[in-house]
């Protein structure tokens, strides 16, 4: 499993602690320093089954500066969202858990973290 991690984020810390407690191995990716490219982020969105605006931190200063709250949320606008989020990785919701089974989850709740542990134990 790979965790897209921001060390300053409490939700990322909770995800790491939950996985550590369950002894689930993982790799950390400091995605703010090593941001995904467009193709990689599109692949992660597909693994999440999400549209870019569904995993966008819309209240971040960069989102405010770009006016993301007013951007259309439709198929024709997806590439614009992806390009903005790749250019400003702080807009990507965290932590993103890339599971070894090919799936992905946004690990912000205890329920999602339990599901990640369960899916990792089943492997």
PDB file of C-alpha atoms in Angstrom:
ATOM      1  CA  UNK A   1       0.000   0.000   0.000  1.00  0.00           C
ATOM      2  CA  UNK A   2       1.099   3.531  -0.696  1.00  0.00           C
ATOM      3  CA  UNK A   3      -0.106   6.521   1.302  1.00  0.00           C
ATOM      4  CA  UNK A   4      -0.094   9.963  -0.248  1.00  0.00           C
ATOM      5  CA  UNK A   5       1.014  11.676   2.921  1.00  0.00           C
ATOM      6  CA  UNK A   6       1.338  15.190   4.266  1.00  0.00           C
ATOM      7  CA  UNK A   7       3.298  14.988   7.544  1.00  0.00           C
ATOM      8  CA  UNK A   8       1.508  18.096   8.864  1.00  0.00           C
ATOM      9  CA  UNK A   9      -1.948  16.504   8.398  1.00  0.00           C
ATOM     10  CA  UNK A  10      -3.706  14.939  11.403  1.00  0.00           C
ATOM     11  CA  UNK A  11      -5.790  12.639   9.164  1.00  0.00           C
ATOM     12  CA  UNK A  12      -2.567  11.315   7.599  1.00  0.00           C
ATOM     13  CA  UNK A  13      -1.148  10.730  11.085  1.00  0.00           C
ATOM     14  CA  UNK A  14      -4.308   8.828  12.055  1.00  0.00           C
ATOM     15  CA  UNK A  15      -4.066   6.700   8.910  1.00  0.00           C
ATOM     16  CA  UNK A  16      -0.416   5.851   9.623  1.00  0.00           C
ATOM     17  CA  UNK A  17      -1.199   4.996  13.260  1.00  0.00           C
ATOM     18  CA  UNK A  18      -4.145   2.787  12.263  1.00  0.00           C
ATOM     19  CA  UNK A  19      -2.062   0.881   9.717  1.00  0.00           C
ATOM     20  CA  UNK A  20       0.871   0.601  12.143  1.00  0.00           C
ATOM     21  CA  UNK A  21      -1.405  -0.784  14.859  1.00  0.00           C
ATOM     22  CA  UNK A  22      -2.799  -3.360  12.425  1.00  0.00           C
ATOM     23  CA  UNK A  23       0.751  -4.126  11.199  1.00  0.00           C
ATOM     24  CA  UNK A  24      -0.178  -3.328   7.607  1.00  0.00           C
ATOM     25  CA  UNK A  25       2.948  -2.455   5.613  1.00  0.00           C
ATOM     26  CA  UNK A  26       2.910   0.737   3.570  1.00  0.00           C
ATOM     27  CA  UNK A  27       5.124   3.189   1.724  1.00  0.00           C
ATOM     28  CA  UNK A  28       4.811   6.916   2.274  1.00  0.00           C
ATOM     29  CA  UNK A  29       4.764   9.322  -0.614  1.00  0.00           C
ATOM     30  CA  UNK A  30       5.290  12.972   0.219  1.00  0.00           C
ATOM     31  CA  UNK A  31       2.973  14.016  -2.581  1.00  0.00           C
ATOM     32  CA  UNK A  32       3.505  17.732  -1.969  1.00  0.00           C
ATOM     33  CA  UNK A  33       7.217  17.299  -2.786  1.00  0.00           C
ATOM     34  CA  UNK A  34       6.666  14.477  -5.299  1.00  0.00           C
ATOM     35  CA  UNK A  35       3.359  15.378  -6.948  1.00  0.00           C
ATOM     36  CA  UNK A  36       1.673  13.099  -9.454  1.00  0.00           C
ATOM     37  CA  UNK A  37       1.622  13.924 -13.128  1.00  0.00           C
ATOM     38  CA  UNK A  38      -1.621  14.242 -15.048  1.00  0.00           C
ATOM     39  CA  UNK A  39      -1.662  10.605 -16.237  1.00  0.00           C
ATOM     40  CA  UNK A  40      -0.880   9.232 -12.783  1.00  0.00           C
ATOM     41  CA  UNK A  41      -3.521  11.389 -11.106  1.00  0.00           C
ATOM     42  CA  UNK A  42      -6.106  10.316 -13.705  1.00  0.00           C
ATOM     43  CA  UNK A  43      -5.240   6.680 -12.909  1.00  0.00           C
ATOM     44  CA  UNK A  44      -5.662   7.334  -9.179  1.00  0.00           C
ATOM     45  CA  UNK A  45      -9.035   8.985  -9.804  1.00  0.00           C
ATOM     46  CA  UNK A  46     -10.101   5.879 -11.746  1.00  0.00           C
ATOM     47  CA  UNK A  47      -8.947   3.655  -8.870  1.00  0.00           C
ATOM     48  CA  UNK A  48     -10.922   5.834  -6.455  1.00  0.00           C
ATOM     49  CA  UNK A  49     -13.965   5.875  -8.733  1.00  0.00           C
ATOM     50  CA  UNK A  50     -14.016   9.648  -8.217  1.00  0.00           C
ATOM     51  CA  UNK A  51     -14.186  12.848 -10.203  1.00  0.00           C
ATOM     52  CA  UNK A  52     -11.450  15.406  -9.473  1.00  0.00           C
ATOM     53  CA  UNK A  53     -13.748  17.875  -7.696  1.00  0.00           C
ATOM     54  CA  UNK A  54     -14.793  15.088  -5.311  1.00  0.00           C
ATOM     55  CA  UNK A  55     -11.231  14.861  -3.960  1.00  0.00           C
ATOM     56  CA  UNK A  56     -10.359  18.553  -4.137  1.00  0.00           C
ATOM     57  CA  UNK A  57      -9.625  20.622  -1.044  1.00  0.00           C
ATOM     58  CA  UNK A  58     -11.825  23.482  -2.193  1.00  0.00           C
ATOM     59  CA  UNK A  59     -11.094  25.714   0.831  1.00  0.00           C
ATOM     60  CA  UNK A  60      -7.320  25.816   0.343  1.00  0.00           C
ATOM     61  CA  UNK A  61      -5.905  29.259  -0.556  1.00  0.00           C
ATOM     62  CA  UNK A  62      -4.876  28.015  -4.022  1.00  0.00           C
ATOM     63  CA  UNK A  63      -8.473  26.910  -4.669  1.00  0.00           C
ATOM     64  CA  UNK A  64      -9.731  30.324  -3.643  1.00  0.00           C
ATOM     65  CA  UNK A  65      -7.177  32.049  -5.904  1.00  0.00           C
ATOM     66  CA  UNK A  66      -8.185  29.859  -8.853  1.00  0.00           C
ATOM     67  CA  UNK A  67     -11.895  30.325  -8.157  1.00  0.00           C
ATOM     68  CA  UNK A  68     -12.471  26.545  -8.125  1.00  0.00           C
ATOM     69  CA  UNK A  69     -15.776  26.884  -6.293  1.00  0.00           C
ATOM     70  CA  UNK A  70     -17.211  28.422  -9.459  1.00  0.00           C
ATOM     71  CA  UNK A  71     -15.707  25.984 -11.969  1.00  0.00           C
ATOM     72  CA  UNK A  72     -18.121  23.679 -13.819  1.00  0.00           C
ATOM     73  CA  UNK A  73     -18.254  20.123 -12.540  1.00  0.00           C
ATOM     74  CA  UNK A  74     -18.858  18.178 -15.703  1.00  0.00           C
ATOM     75  CA  UNK A  75     -17.010  15.809 -17.990  1.00  0.00           C
ATOM     76  CA  UNK A  76     -15.747  18.573 -20.271  1.00  0.00           C
ATOM     77  CA  UNK A  77     -14.144  20.345 -17.289  1.00  0.00           C
ATOM     78  CA  UNK A  78     -12.398  17.312 -15.792  1.00  0.00           C
ATOM     79  CA  UNK A  79      -9.040  17.890 -17.458  1.00  0.00           C
ATOM     80  CA  UNK A  80      -9.009  21.502 -16.244  1.00  0.00           C
ATOM     81  CA  UNK A  81      -9.554  20.313 -12.662  1.00  0.00           C
ATOM     82  CA  UNK A  82      -6.878  17.624 -12.968  1.00  0.00           C
ATOM     83  CA  UNK A  83      -4.328  20.065 -14.362  1.00  0.00           C
ATOM     84  CA  UNK A  84      -5.015  22.546 -11.548  1.00  0.00           C
ATOM     85  CA  UNK A  85      -4.723  19.859  -8.871  1.00  0.00           C
ATOM     86  CA  UNK A  86      -1.477  18.491 -10.312  1.00  0.00           C
ATOM     87  CA  UNK A  87      -0.057  22.027 -10.505  1.00  0.00           C
ATOM     88  CA  UNK A  88      -1.186  22.660  -6.902  1.00  0.00           C
ATOM     89  CA  UNK A  89      -0.950  19.275  -5.131  1.00  0.00           C
ATOM     90  CA  UNK A  90      -2.073  20.842  -1.845  1.00  0.00           C
ATOM     91  CA  UNK A  91      -5.538  20.753  -3.443  1.00  0.00           C
ATOM     92  CA  UNK A  92      -5.545  16.931  -3.465  1.00  0.00           C
ATOM     93  CA  UNK A  93      -7.514  15.478  -0.567  1.00  0.00           C
ATOM     94  CA  UNK A  94      -5.460  13.398   1.828  1.00  0.00           C
ATOM     95  CA  UNK A  95      -4.580  10.800   2.755  1.00  0.00           C
ATOM     96  CA  UNK A  96      -5.068   8.784  -0.405  1.00  0.00           C
ATOM     97  CA  UNK A  97      -4.438   5.081   0.159  1.00  0.00           C
ATOM     98  CA  UNK A  98      -3.388   3.156  -2.943  1.00  0.00           C
ATOM     99  CA  UNK A  99      -4.219  -0.423  -2.055  1.00  0.00           C
ATOM    100  CA  UNK A 100      -2.264  -3.428  -3.241  1.00  0.00           C
ATOM    101  CA  UNK A 101      -5.500  -4.950  -4.613  1.00  0.00           C
ATOM    102  CA  UNK A 102      -5.666  -2.179  -7.231  1.00  0.00           C
ATOM    103  CA  UNK A 103      -8.228  -0.055  -5.436  1.00  0.00           C
ATOM    104  CA  UNK A 104      -7.816   3.260  -3.691  1.00  0.00           C
ATOM    105  CA  UNK A 105      -9.509   5.037  -0.809  1.00  0.00           C
ATOM    106  CA  UNK A 106      -9.485   8.494   0.731  1.00  0.00           C
ATOM    107  CA  UNK A 107      -8.669   7.572   4.334  1.00  0.00           C
ATOM    108  CA  UNK A 108     -10.331  10.368   6.284  1.00  0.00           C
ATOM    109  CA  UNK A 109     -12.678   8.303   8.465  1.00  0.00           C
ATOM    110  CA  UNK A 110     -12.248   5.395  10.865  1.00  0.00           C
ATOM    111  CA  UNK A 111     -14.621   3.309   8.707  1.00  0.00           C
ATOM    112  CA  UNK A 112     -12.541   3.818   5.573  1.00  0.00           C
ATOM    113  CA  UNK A 113      -9.329   3.034   7.452  1.00  0.00           C
ATOM    114  CA  UNK A 114     -10.883  -0.198   8.778  1.00  0.00           C
ATOM    115  CA  UNK A 115     -11.861  -1.120   5.221  1.00  0.00           C
ATOM    116  CA  UNK A 116      -8.272  -0.484   4.074  1.00  0.00           C
ATOM    117  CA  UNK A 117      -6.944  -2.724   6.854  1.00  0.00           C
ATOM    118  CA  UNK A 118      -9.479  -5.443   6.026  1.00  0.00           C
ATOM    119  CA  UNK A 119      -8.633  -5.326   2.324  1.00  0.00           C
ATOM    120  CA  UNK A 120      -4.911  -5.500   3.123  1.00  0.00           C
ATOM    121  CA  UNK A 121      -5.320  -8.461   5.476  1.00  0.00           C
ATOM    122  CA  UNK A 122      -7.282 -10.362   2.801  1.00  0.00           C
ATOM    123  CA  UNK A 123      -4.373 -10.123   0.318  1.00  0.00           C
TER     124      UNK A 123
END
